[in-house]
Coordinates of C-alpha atoms in Angstrom, one line a residue:
M24 CA -36.6 16.4 0.8
I25 CA -36.7 19.6 3.0
E26 CA -37.1 17.4 6.2
N27 CA -34.3 15.1 5.1
S28 CA -31.8 18.0 4.5
R29 CA -32.6 19.9 7.7
P30 CA -30.5 17.8 10.2
L31 CA -27.4 18.2 8.0
K32 CA -28.0 22.0 7.6
E33 CA -28.2 22.3 11.4
A34 CA -25.0 20.1 11.8
V35 CA -23.1 22.2 9.3
K36 CA -24.0 25.4 11.2
S37 CA -23.0 23.8 14.5
I38 CA -19.5 22.7 13.4
E39 CA -18.6 26.2 12.2
N40 CA -16.7 26.9 15.4
V41 CA -15.6 23.4 16.2
S42 CA -11.9 22.6 15.7
S43 CA -11.8 19.0 16.8
P44 CA -12.0 16.5 13.8
E45 CA -13.5 13.9 16.2
E46 CA -16.3 16.3 17.3
K47 CA -17.0 17.4 13.7
T48 CA -17.3 13.7 12.7
R49 CA -19.6 13.0 15.6
I50 CA -22.0 15.9 14.8
L51 CA -22.1 15.1 11.0
L52 CA -22.7 11.4 11.4
A53 CA -25.4 12.0 14.0
S54 CA -27.2 14.2 11.5
I55 CA -27.5 11.5 8.9
R56 CA -27.8 8.4 11.1
N57 CA -31.6 8.4 11.4
L58 CA -32.3 9.5 7.9
P59 CA -34.1 7.0 5.7
K60 CA -31.7 5.2 3.4
N61 CA -33.4 6.1 0.1
A62 CA -33.0 8.4 -2.9
E63 CA -34.5 11.3 -1.0
S64 CA -31.6 11.3 1.5
R65 CA -28.9 10.7 -1.0
A66 CA -28.0 14.4 -1.3
S67 CA -27.5 14.7 2.4
F68 CA -25.2 11.7 2.5
K69 CA -23.2 13.0 -0.5
E70 CA -22.8 16.4 1.1
T71 CA -21.7 14.7 4.4
L72 CA -19.0 12.8 2.5
A73 CA -17.7 16.0 0.9
L74 CA -17.4 17.6 4.3
L75 CA -15.6 14.6 5.8
K76 CA -13.1 14.6 3.0
T77 CA -11.9 18.0 4.1
L78 CA -10.9 16.9 7.6
E79 CA -7.3 17.2 8.6
P80 CA -5.0 15.5 9.5
P81 CA -5.4 12.5 7.1
D82 CA -5.6 9.9 9.8
D83 CA -8.6 11.6 11.4
R84 CA -10.1 11.9 7.9
R85 CA -9.6 8.1 7.4
I86 CA -11.3 7.3 10.7
A87 CA -14.2 9.6 10.0
L88 CA -14.7 8.1 6.5
Q89 CA -14.5 4.5 7.8
A90 CA -17.3 5.4 10.3
F91 CA -19.3 7.1 7.5
I92 CA -19.1 4.1 5.1
R93 CA -20.7 1.9 7.8
E94 CA -23.8 4.1 7.6
L95 CA -24.2 3.5 3.8
P96 CA -26.5 0.8 2.4
L97 CA -25.1 -1.1 -0.5
T98 CA -28.0 -0.1 -2.8
S99 CA -28.2 1.4 -6.3
E100 CA -29.0 4.8 -4.8
F101 CA -25.9 4.8 -2.7
I102 CA -23.3 2.7 -4.6
E103 CA -21.6 5.7 -6.2
I104 CA -21.2 7.4 -2.8
Y105 CA -19.9 4.1 -1.4
K106 CA -17.3 3.9 -4.2
E107 CA -16.2 7.5 -3.7
S108 CA -15.8 6.8 0.1
I109 CA -13.6 3.8 -0.6
I110 CA -11.2 5.9 -2.8
A111 CA -11.2 8.7 -0.2
I112 CA -10.2 6.2 2.5
I113 CA -7.5 4.7 0.4
D114 CA -6.1 8.1 -0.4
A115 CA -6.1 9.1 3.2
I116 CA -4.1 5.9 4.1
E117 CA -1.5 6.9 1.5
H118 CA -0.4 9.7 3.8
I119 CA 0.9 7.2 6.4
A120 CA 4.7 7.1 6.5
D121 CA 5.1 3.6 8.1
P122 CA 4.8 1.1 5.2
R123 CA 3.8 -1.7 7.6
A124 CA 1.0 0.3 9.1
K125 CA -0.1 1.4 5.6
K126 CA -0.1 -2.2 4.3
T127 CA -2.1 -3.4 7.3
L128 CA -4.8 -0.8 6.8
L129 CA -5.1 -1.3 3.1
T130 CA -5.5 -5.0 3.4
H131 CA -8.0 -4.4 6.2
I132 CA -10.0 -2.2 3.9
A133 CA -9.9 -4.7 1.1
D134 CA -11.0 -7.5 3.4
R135 CA -14.0 -5.5 4.6
L136 CA -15.3 -4.7 1.2
P137 CA -18.6 -6.5 0.3
N138 CA -18.3 -9.2 -2.3
D139 CA -20.0 -7.2 -5.0
P140 CA -18.9 -7.2 -8.7
D141 CA -19.3 -3.4 -8.8
L142 CA -16.6 -3.1 -6.0
A143 CA -14.1 -5.5 -7.6
P144 CA -12.0 -2.7 -9.1
Y145 CA -11.8 -1.0 -5.6
F146 CA -10.7 -4.3 -4.0
K147 CA -8.0 -4.5 -6.7
E148 CA -6.9 -0.9 -6.1
A149 CA -6.6 -1.4 -2.3
I150 CA -4.7 -4.7 -2.7
T151 CA -2.3 -3.2 -5.3
R152 CA -1.5 -0.3 -3.0
A153 CA -1.1 -2.7 -0.1
I154 CA 1.5 -4.7 -2.2
E155 CA 3.4 -1.5 -3.0
A156 CA 3.4 -0.6 0.7
A157 CA 4.7 -4.0 1.6
N158 CA 7.4 -3.7 -1.0
D159 CA 8.5 -0.4 0.8
I160 CA 9.4 -2.3 4.0
E161 CA 13.1 -2.1 4.5
D162 CA 13.7 -5.4 6.3
P163 CA 14.1 -8.0 3.4
P164 CA 12.6 -11.0 5.3
I165 CA 9.6 -9.0 6.6
R166 CA 9.1 -7.4 3.2
R167 CA 9.0 -10.8 1.4
N168 CA 6.8 -12.4 4.1
S169 CA 4.4 -9.5 3.9
L170 CA 4.1 -9.8 0.1
A171 CA 3.7 -13.6 0.4
L172 CA 0.9 -13.2 3.0
I173 CA -1.0 -10.8 0.8
V174 CA -0.9 -13.4 -2.0
E175 CA -1.9 -16.1 0.4
R176 CA -5.0 -14.2 1.6
L177 CA -6.2 -13.3 -1.9
P178 CA -9.6 -14.8 -2.6
E179 CA -10.1 -17.0 -5.6
G180 CA -11.6 -15.1 -8.5
E181 CA -11.2 -13.7 -11.9
G182 CA -8.9 -10.7 -12.4
L183 CA -6.6 -11.4 -9.4
A184 CA -4.0 -13.6 -11.0
D185 CA -2.1 -10.7 -12.3
I186 CA -2.0 -9.1 -8.8
S187 CA -0.8 -12.4 -7.2
L188 CA 2.0 -12.7 -9.8
Y189 CA 3.0 -9.1 -9.4
A190 CA 3.4 -9.5 -5.7
M191 CA 5.4 -12.7 -6.0
E192 CA 7.7 -11.2 -8.6
L193 CA 8.4 -8.3 -6.2
A194 CA 9.0 -10.7 -3.4
L195 CA 11.5 -12.8 -5.4
G196 CA 13.1 -9.8 -7.1
L197 CA 12.0 -11.0 -10.6
S198 CA 9.8 -8.2 -11.6
S199 CA 10.9 -5.6 -14.2
S200 CA 9.0 -3.0 -12.2
P201 CA 11.2 -0.1 -11.0
L202 CA 9.7 -0.9 -7.6
V203 CA 11.5 -4.2 -7.3
K204 CA 14.2 -4.3 -4.7
K205 CA 17.4 -6.2 -5.7
N206 CA 19.2 -7.7 -2.8
T207 CA 23.0 -7.2 -2.7
L208 CA 25.3 -10.2 -2.3
E209 CA 25.9 -9.1 1.3
E210 CA 22.1 -9.2 2.1
I211 CA 21.7 -12.6 0.5
A212 CA 24.7 -14.0 2.4
Y213 CA 23.4 -12.6 5.6
E214 CA 20.1 -14.6 5.2
L215 CA 21.8 -17.9 4.3
P216 CA 22.0 -20.5 7.1
R217 CA 25.2 -21.0 9.0
T218 CA 26.9 -24.4 9.2
C219 CA 25.7 -24.6 12.8
D220 CA 22.1 -23.7 12.0
H221 CA 20.7 -27.1 13.1
E222 CA 17.1 -25.9 13.1
F223 CA 17.3 -24.9 9.5
Y224 CA 18.7 -28.2 8.4
R225 CA 16.2 -30.2 10.6
N226 CA 13.3 -28.3 9.0
N227 CA 14.7 -28.6 5.4
T228 CA 15.8 -32.3 5.1
F229 CA 14.1 -32.4 1.7
I230 CA 17.1 -30.6 0.2
G231 CA 19.1 -33.8 0.8
I232 CA 21.3 -32.9 3.7

């Protein structure tokens, strides 16, 4: 145990006068990279996670945590650290102002999660927040398309039907959620095809025109 904790103790001491988040991340990850992935090293990994969660700004924290989680084995000894890391990454992404960028990162995190029943709630959390980010997109067509794409990419499985329905209700303006965006008549009229919109009518002959 002493040997396993020594590299991290040296790393903690060496970052005391380091201001760069990137350099702090490099030093901390280097200290755990060669440790055995077993219960004896768990404390060092947990302490490293706690240190990485203090990094600022949030985007540097997110990048550091994403690098850290790649060092974790998906074993019983490390599953709780893995879960805590996922939540920390999701929370860091929430600081992003651009809803499109936020949506993209959240769906990326969800897509990269291992297919493990223990991680299903975290997949659901990431996708739910991605839906909320997509719903914050101001441009109506892009917002609806983003929501529809999230639904289209959802894997088949139990517990996801409610998320799919929620996203589609938001896209169609049918949800009772306070997050739903109701289009004004002007916005609806703007998106309708013009009488000279030949491409629309060619692509939609099924409507009987």
